[in-house]
CSV table of C-alpha atoms in Angstrom, one decimal:
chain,number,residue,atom,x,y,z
A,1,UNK,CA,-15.7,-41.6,53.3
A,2,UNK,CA,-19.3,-42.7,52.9
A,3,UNK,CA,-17.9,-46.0,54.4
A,4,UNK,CA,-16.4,-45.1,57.3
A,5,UNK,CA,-19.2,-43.2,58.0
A,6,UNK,CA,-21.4,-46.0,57.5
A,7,UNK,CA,-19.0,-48.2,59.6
A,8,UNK,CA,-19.0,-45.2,62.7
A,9,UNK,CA,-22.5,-45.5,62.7
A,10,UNK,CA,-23.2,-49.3,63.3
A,11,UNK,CA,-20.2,-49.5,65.8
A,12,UNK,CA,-22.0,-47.1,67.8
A,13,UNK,CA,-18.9,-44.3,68.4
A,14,UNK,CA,-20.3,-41.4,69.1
A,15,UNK,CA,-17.7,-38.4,67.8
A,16,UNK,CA,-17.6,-35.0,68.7
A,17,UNK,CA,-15.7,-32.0,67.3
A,18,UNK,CA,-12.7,-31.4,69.0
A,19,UNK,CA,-12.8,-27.3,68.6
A,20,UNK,CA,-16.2,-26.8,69.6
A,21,UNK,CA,-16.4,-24.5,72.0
A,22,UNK,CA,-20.1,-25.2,72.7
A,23,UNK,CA,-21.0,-26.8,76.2
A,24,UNK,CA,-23.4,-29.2,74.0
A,25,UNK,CA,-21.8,-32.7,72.7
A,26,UNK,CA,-22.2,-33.1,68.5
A,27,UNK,CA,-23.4,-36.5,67.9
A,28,UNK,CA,-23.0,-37.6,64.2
A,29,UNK,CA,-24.4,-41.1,65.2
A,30,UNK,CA,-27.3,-41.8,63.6
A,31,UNK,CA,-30.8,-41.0,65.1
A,32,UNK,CA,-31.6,-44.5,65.2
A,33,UNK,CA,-28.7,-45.3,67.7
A,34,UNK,CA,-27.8,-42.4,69.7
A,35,UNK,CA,-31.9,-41.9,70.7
A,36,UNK,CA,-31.8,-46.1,72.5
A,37,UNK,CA,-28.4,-44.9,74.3
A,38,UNK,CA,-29.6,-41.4,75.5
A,39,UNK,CA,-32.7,-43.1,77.2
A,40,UNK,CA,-30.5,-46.2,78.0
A,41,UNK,CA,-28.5,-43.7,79.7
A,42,UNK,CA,-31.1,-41.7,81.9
A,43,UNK,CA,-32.8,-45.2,82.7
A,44,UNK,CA,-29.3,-46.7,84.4
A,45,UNK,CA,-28.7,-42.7,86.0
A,46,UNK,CA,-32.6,-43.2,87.1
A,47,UNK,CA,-32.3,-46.4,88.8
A,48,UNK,CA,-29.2,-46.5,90.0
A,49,UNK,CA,-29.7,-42.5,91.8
A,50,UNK,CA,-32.8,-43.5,93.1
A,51,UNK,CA,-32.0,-47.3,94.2
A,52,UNK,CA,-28.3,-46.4,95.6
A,53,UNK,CA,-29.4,-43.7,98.0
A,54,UNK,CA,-32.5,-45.8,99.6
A,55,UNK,CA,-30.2,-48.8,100.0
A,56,UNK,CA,-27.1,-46.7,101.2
A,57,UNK,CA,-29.7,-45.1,103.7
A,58,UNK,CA,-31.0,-48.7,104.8
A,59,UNK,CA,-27.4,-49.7,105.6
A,60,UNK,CA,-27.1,-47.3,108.4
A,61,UNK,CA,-30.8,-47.6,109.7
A,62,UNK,CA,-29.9,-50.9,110.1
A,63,UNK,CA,-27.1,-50.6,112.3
A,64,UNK,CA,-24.8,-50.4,110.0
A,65,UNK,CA,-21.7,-48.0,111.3
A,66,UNK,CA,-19.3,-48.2,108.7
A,67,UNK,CA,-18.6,-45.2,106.3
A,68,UNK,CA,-15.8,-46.5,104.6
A,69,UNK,CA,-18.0,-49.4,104.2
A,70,UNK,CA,-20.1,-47.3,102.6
A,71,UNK,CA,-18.0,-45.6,100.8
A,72,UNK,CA,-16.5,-48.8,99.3
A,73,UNK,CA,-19.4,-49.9,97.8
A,74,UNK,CA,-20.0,-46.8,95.5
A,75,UNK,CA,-16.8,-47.7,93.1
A,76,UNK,CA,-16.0,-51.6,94.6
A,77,UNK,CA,-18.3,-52.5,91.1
A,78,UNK,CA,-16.1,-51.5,88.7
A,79,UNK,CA,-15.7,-55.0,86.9
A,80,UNK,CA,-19.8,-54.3,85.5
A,81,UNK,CA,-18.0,-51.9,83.3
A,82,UNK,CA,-15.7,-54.8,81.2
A,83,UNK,CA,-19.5,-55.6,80.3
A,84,UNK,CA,-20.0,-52.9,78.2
A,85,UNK,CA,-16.5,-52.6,77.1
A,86,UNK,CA,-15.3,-56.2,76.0
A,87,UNK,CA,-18.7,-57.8,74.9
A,88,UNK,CA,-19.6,-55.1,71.9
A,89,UNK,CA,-16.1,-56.3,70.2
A,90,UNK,CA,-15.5,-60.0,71.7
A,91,UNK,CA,-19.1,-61.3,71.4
A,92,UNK,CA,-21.4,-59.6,69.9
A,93,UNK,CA,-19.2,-58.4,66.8
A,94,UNK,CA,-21.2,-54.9,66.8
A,95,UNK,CA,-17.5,-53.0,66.7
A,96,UNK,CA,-14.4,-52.8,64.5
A,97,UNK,CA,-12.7,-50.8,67.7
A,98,UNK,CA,-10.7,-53.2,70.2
A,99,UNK,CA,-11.1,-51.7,74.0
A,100,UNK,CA,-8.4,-49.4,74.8
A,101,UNK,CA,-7.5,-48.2,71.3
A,102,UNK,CA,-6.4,-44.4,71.1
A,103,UNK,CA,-6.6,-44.7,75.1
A,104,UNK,CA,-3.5,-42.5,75.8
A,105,UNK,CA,-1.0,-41.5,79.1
A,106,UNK,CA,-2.8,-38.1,79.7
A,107,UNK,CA,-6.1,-39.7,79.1
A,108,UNK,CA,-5.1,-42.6,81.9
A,109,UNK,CA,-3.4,-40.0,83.9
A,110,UNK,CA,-6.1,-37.4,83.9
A,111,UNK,CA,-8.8,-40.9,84.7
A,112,UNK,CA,-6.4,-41.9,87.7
A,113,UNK,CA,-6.4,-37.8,89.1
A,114,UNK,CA,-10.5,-37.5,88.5
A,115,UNK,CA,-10.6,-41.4,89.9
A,116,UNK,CA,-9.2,-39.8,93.4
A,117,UNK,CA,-11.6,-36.8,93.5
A,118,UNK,CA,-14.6,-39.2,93.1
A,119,UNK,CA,-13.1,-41.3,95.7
A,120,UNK,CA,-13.7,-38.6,98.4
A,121,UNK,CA,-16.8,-37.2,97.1
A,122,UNK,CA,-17.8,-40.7,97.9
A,123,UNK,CA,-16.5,-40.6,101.6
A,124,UNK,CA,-18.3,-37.1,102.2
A,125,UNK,CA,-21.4,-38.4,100.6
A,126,UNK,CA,-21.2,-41.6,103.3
A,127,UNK,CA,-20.4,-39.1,106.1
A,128,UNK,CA,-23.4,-37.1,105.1
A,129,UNK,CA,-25.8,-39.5,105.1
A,130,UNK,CA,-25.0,-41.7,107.9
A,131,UNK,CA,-26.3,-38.6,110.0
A,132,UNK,CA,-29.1,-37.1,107.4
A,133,UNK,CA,-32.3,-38.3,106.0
A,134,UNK,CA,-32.5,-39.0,102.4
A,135,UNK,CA,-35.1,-36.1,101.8
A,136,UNK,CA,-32.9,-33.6,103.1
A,137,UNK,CA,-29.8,-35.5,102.1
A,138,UNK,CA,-31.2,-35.5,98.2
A,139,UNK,CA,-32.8,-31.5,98.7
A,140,UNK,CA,-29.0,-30.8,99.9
A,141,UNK,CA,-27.5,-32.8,96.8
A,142,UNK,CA,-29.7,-30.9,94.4
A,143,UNK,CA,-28.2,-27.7,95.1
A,144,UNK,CA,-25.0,-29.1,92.8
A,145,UNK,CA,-26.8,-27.2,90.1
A,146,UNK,CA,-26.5,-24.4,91.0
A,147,UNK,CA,-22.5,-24.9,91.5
A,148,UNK,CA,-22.6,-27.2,88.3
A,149,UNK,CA,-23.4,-23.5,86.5
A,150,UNK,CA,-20.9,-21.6,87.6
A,151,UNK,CA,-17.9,-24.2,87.0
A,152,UNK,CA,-19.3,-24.8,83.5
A,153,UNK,CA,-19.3,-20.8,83.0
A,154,UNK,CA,-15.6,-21.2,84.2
A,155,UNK,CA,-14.4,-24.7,82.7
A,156,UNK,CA,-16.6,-25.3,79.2
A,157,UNK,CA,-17.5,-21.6,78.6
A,158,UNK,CA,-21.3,-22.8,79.3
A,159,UNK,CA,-23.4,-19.7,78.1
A,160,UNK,CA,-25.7,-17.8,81.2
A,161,UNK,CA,-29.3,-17.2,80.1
A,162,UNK,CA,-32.2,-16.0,81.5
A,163,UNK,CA,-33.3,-19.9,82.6
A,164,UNK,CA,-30.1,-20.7,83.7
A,165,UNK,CA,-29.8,-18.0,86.3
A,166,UNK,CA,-33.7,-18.4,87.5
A,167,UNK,CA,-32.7,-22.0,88.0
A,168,UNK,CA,-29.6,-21.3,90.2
A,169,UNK,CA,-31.6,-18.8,92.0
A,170,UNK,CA,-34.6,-20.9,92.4
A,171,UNK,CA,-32.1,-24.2,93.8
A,172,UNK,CA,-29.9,-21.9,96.1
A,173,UNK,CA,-33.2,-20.5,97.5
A,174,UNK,CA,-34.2,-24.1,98.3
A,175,UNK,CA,-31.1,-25.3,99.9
A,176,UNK,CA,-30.9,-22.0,102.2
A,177,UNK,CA,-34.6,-22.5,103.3
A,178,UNK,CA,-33.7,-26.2,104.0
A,179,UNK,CA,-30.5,-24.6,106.0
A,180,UNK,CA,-32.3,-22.5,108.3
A,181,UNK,CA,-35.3,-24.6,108.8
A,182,UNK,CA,-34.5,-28.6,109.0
A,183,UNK,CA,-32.2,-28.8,112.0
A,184,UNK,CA,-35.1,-30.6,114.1
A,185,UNK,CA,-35.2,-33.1,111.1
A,186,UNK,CA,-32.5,-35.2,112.7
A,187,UNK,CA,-33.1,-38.6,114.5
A,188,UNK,CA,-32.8,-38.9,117.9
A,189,UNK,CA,-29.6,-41.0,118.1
A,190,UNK,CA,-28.1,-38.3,115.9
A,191,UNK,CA,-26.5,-35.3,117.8
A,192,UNK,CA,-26.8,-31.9,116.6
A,193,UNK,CA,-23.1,-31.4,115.5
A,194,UNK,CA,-23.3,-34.6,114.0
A,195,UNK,CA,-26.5,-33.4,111.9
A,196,UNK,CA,-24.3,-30.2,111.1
A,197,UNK,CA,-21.2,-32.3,110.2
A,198,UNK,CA,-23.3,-34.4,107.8
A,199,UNK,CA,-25.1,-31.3,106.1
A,200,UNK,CA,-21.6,-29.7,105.4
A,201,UNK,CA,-20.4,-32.9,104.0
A,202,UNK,CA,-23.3,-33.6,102.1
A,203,UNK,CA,-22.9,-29.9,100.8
A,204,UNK,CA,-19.3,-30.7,100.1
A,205,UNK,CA,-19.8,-33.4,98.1
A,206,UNK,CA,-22.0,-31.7,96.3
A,207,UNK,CA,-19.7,-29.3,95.3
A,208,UNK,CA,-17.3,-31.7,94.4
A,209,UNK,CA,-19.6,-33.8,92.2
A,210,UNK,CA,-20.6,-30.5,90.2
A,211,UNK,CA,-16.7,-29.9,90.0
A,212,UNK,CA,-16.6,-33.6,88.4
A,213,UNK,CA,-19.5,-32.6,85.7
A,214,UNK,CA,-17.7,-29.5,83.8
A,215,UNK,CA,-14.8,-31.6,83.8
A,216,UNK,CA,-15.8,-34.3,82.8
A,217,UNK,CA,-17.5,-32.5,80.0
A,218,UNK,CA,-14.3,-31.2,78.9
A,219,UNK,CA,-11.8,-34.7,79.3
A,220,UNK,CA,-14.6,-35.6,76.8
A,221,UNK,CA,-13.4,-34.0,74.0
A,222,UNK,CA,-10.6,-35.9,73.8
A,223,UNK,CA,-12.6,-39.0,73.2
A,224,UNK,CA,-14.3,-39.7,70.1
A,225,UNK,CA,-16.6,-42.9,71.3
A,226,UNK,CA,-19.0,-43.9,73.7
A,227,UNK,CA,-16.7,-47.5,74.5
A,228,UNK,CA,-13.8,-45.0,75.7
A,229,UNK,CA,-16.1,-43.6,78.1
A,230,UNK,CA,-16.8,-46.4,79.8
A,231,UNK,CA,-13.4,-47.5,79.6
A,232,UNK,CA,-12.4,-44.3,81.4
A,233,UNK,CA,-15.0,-45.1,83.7
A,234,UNK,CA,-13.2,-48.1,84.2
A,235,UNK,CA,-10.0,-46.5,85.4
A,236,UNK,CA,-11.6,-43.7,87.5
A,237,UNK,CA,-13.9,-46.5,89.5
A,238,UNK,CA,-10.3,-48.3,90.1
A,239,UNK,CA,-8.6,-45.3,91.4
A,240,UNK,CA,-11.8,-44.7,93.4
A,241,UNK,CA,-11.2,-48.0,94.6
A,242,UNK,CA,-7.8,-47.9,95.6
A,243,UNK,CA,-8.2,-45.2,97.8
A,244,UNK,CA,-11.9,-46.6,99.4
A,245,UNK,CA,-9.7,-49.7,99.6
A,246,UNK,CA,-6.8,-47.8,101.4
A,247,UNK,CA,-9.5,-46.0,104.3
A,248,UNK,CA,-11.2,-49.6,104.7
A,249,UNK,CA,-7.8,-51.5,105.6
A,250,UNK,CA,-6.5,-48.4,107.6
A,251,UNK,CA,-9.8,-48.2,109.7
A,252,UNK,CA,-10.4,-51.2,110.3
A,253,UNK,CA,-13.2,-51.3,107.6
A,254,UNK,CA,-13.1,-55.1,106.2
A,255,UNK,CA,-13.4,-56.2,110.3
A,256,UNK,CA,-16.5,-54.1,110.4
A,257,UNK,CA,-18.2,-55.7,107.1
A,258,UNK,CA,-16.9,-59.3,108.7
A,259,UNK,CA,-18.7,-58.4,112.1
A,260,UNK,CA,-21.7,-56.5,110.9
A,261,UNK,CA,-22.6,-59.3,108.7
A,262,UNK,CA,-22.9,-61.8,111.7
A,263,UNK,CA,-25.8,-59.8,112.8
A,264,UNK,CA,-26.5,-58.5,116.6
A,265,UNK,CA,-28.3,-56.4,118.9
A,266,UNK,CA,-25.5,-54.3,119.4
A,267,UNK,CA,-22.4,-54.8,117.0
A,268,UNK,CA,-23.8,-56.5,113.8
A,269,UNK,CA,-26.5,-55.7,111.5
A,270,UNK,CA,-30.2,-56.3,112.7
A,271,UNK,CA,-31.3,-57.6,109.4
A,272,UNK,CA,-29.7,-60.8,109.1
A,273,UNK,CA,-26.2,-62.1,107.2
A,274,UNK,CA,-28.4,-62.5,103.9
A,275,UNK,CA,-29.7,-59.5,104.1
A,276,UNK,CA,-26.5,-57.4,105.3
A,277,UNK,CA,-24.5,-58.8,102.1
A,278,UNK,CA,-27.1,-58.4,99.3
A,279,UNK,CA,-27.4,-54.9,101.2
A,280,UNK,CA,-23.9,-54.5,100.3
A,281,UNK,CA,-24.2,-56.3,97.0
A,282,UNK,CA,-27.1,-54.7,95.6
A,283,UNK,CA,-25.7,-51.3,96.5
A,284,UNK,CA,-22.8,-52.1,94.2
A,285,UNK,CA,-24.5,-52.6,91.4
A,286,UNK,CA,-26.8,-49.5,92.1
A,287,UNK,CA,-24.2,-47.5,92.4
A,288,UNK,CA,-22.4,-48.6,89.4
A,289,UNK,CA,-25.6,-48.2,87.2
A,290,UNK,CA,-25.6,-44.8,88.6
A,291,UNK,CA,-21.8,-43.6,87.6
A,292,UNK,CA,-22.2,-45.1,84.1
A,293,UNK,CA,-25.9,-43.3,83.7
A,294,UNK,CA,-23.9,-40.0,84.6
A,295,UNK,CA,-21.3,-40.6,82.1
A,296,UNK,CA,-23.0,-41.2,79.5
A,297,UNK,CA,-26.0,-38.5,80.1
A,298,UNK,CA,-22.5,-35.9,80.0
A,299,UNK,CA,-21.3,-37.7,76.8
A,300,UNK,CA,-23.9,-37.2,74.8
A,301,UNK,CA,-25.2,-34.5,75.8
A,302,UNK,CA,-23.5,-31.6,78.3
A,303,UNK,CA,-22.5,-31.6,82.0
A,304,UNK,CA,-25.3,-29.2,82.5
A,305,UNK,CA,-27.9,-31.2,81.2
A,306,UNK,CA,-26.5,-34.1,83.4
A,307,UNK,CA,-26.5,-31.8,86.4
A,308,UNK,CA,-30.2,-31.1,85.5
A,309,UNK,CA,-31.4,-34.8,84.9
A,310,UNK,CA,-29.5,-35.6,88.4
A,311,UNK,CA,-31.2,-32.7,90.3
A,312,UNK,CA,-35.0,-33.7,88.7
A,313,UNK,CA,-34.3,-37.4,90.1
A,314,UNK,CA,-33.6,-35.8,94.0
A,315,UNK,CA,-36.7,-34.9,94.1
A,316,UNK,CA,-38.0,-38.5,93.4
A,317,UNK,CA,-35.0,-39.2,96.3
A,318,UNK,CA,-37.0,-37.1,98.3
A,319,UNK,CA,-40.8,-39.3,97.9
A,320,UNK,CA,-38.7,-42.6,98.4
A,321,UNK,CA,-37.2,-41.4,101.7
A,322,UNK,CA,-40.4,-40.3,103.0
A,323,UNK,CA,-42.5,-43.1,101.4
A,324,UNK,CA,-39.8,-46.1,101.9
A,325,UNK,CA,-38.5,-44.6,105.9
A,326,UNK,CA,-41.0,-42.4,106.8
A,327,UNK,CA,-38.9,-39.2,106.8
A,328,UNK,CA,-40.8,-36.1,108.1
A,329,UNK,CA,-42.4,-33.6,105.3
A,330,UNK,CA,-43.2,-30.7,106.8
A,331,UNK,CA,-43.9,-27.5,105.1
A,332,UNK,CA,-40.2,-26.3,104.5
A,333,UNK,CA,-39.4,-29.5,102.8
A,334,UNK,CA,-42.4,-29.2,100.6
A,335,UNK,CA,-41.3,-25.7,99.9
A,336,UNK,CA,-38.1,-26.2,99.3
A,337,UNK,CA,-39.0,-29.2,96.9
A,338,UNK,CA,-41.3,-27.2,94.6
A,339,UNK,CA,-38.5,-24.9,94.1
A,340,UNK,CA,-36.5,-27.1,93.2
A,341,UNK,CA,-38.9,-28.8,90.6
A,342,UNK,CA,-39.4,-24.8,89.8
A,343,UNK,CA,-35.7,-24.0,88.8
A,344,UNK,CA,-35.5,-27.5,86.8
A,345,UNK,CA,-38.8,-26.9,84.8
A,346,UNK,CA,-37.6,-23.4,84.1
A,347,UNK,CA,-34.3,-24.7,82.4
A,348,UNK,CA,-36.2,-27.3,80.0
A,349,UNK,CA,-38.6,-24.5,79.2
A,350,UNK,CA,-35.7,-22.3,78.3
A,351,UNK,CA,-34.2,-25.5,76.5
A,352,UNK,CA,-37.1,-25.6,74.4
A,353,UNK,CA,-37.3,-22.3,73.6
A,354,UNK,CA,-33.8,-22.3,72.3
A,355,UNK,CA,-34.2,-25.6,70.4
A,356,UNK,CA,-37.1,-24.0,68.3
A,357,UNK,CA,-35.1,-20.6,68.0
A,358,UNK,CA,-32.1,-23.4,66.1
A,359,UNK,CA,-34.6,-25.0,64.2
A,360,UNK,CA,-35.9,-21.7,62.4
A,361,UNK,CA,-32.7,-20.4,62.1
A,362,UNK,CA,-31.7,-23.6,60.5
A,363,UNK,CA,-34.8,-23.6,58.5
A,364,UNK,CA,-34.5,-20.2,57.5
A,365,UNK,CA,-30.7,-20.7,56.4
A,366,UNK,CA,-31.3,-23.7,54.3
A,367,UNK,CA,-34.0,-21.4,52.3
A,368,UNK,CA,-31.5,-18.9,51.7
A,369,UNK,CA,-29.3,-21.5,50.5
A,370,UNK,CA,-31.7,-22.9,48.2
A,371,UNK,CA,-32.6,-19.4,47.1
A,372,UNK,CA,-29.1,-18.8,46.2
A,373,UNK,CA,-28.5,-22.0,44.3
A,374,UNK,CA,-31.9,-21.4,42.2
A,375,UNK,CA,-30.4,-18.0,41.1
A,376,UNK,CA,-27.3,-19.2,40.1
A,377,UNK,CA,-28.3,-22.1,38.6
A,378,UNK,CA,-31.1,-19.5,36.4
A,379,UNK,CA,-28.1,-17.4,35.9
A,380,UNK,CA,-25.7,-20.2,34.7
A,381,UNK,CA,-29.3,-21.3,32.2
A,382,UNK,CA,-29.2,-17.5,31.0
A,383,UNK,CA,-25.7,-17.1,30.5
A,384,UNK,CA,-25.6,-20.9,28.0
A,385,UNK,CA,-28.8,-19.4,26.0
A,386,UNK,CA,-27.4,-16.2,25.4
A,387,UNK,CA,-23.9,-18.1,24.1
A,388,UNK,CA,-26.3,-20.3,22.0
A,389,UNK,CA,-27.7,-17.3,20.8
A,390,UNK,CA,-24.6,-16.1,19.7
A,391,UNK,CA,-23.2,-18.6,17.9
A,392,UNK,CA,-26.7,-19.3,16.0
A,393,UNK,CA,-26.2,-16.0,14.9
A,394,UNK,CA,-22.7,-16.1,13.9
């Protein structure tokens, strides 16, 4: 058993208890492992958040019209993940497991139906921010929180304390201030019901993304390794695909890229055909980074936590669109960003608190075990003296 153990460790599968009934993933990698992935993790969800929403934003700035273009781009990387899947086993030798193994119907079946969900978060998230900003885009993203909550309440049984609900309260405060106050935010080639279309789309995919989270969370105890959750990955970024692929030759999408990339005044993109494809190719890549840092984040640790990581990197979505494209930040926006920053503090405070509270629990159970075990063991010493009492006397 030591073995295997050993084995688990240095092939980097990171198990979890499949009764658990907490919201939290249990890890039985070794610290020296599972610390290098967890940062691995946020690094790829930090880049690829940040990076994918700037580019995605210069795309239509620069004339770009597309969304299914757009959209397209946000799964069309899906062959990155074979990186991470086939490398570890076929050249690196740093696994026993082959890819796919243990990767069952429901699990494919339930990647394809999660696959298709992603896929039109991604078309409202394109919709949404052809017309939006990225600071208001992002503050309107981070409200997914608040959702994430309720559906983890709902789906994992995710337990409501005092910092989780001053966080929800503290997000849904933001987004209704940015509501009411960041209509006149819009460009001037963007009309007001197009503004209002891309705030309810942005809202929607927000809501659709903090469905995604809880479920995920849960899908995920059926898998006992980090390789099967990039190989789930795999399949939902495919199914993504299919359906991106579907809008793109229905609307006329793979014309648009062919024309937009020949540049123009009017039609094309006013960057250049250089810059329009490694546009389109670096948001790919971004985008991919960004899928596989939220996986992983909600792997190893809980959909919540994930929710949280994502909604602290808006706000860094919010100073690139204002330092990269000069989006307006007014006081509403600052306000609204603060509480944001607010509700996500409040949560890792209340993390920490909790944390400490398991440690001395912990601390204070493995006393009382040792205490136990020191009386026995000076009762079993008492009970052997007194026999060899008794038969010196006999």
């Amino acid at each position: 058993m030591e073995n295997n153990n050993n084995t688990t460790n240095h092939d980097d599968d990171a198990k979890r208890s499949s009764n658990s009934t907490r919201s939290e993933v249990v890890v039985v990698m070794n610290k020296a492992t599972y610390i290098p992935l967890l940062v691995t993790n946020f690094v790829f969800l930090f880049v690829g958040s940040l990076s994918s929403s700037l580019l995605s934003k210069y795309y239509f700035i620069h004339n770009g019209k597309s969304i299914w273009v757009s959209t397209w781009v946000q799964c069309a990387g899906f062959p990155l993940l074979l990186i991470p899947i086939f490398l570890p086993y076929y050249l690196f030798n740093t696994t026993t497991r082959k890819p796919f193994t243990r990767f069952t119907p429901n699990l494919l079946f339930l990647s394809l139906l999660i696959g298709l969900l992603l896929g039109l978060n991604n078309l409202l998230f394109s919709y949404g921010n052809s017309f939006l900003p990225v600071s208001t885009s992002a503050l309107l993203l981070s409200s997914q929180l608040a959702f994430t909550l309720v559906l983890s309440v709902l789906i994992v049984k995710q337990k409501i304390t005092f910092s989780n609900l001053n966080c929800v309260v503290l997000l849904v405060t933001s987004s209704v201030l940015l509501a009411l106050s960041s209509s006149h935010d819009k460009s001037e080639s963007t009309t007001r019901s197009q503004y209002f279309a891309g705030f309810f789309c942005t809202v929607g995919a927000g809501l659709l993304f903090a469905l995604y989270l809880p479920v995920m969370e849960r899908v995920y105890r059926k898998v006992y390794c980090y390789a099967m959750v990039m190989e789930m990955q795999l399949v939902m970024e495919l199914a993504a695909t299919a359906l991106a692929t579907a809008g793109m030759a229905g609307k006329g999408g793979f014309e648009d890229m062919v024309t937009e990339s020949r540049g123009g005044p009017v039609e094309g993109f006013d960057k250049g055909t250089t810059a329009y494809w490694l546009t389109v190719g670096f948001n790919v890549v971004t985008w991919q980074l960004c899928f596989m840092g939220t996986a992983g984040m909600v792997f190893l640790t809980s959909s919540l936590t994930g929710g949280i990581c994502m909604t602290a990197l808006m706000t860094m979505n919010v100073i690139g669109g204002v330092v990269v494209y000069g989006d307006e930040f007014g006081g509403s926006k600052a306000v609204s960003a603060v509480l944001s920053v607010w509700g996500f503090c409040s949560y890792v405070y209340g993390m920490y608190v909790k944390m400490k509270q398991q440690q001395q629990q912990t601390l204070i159970s493995s006393n009382h075990n040792y205490n136990q075990e020191s009386q026995q063991n000076e009762n079993q010493s008492m009970e052997m003296v007194a026999r060899l009492n008794v038969d010196q006397s006999v």
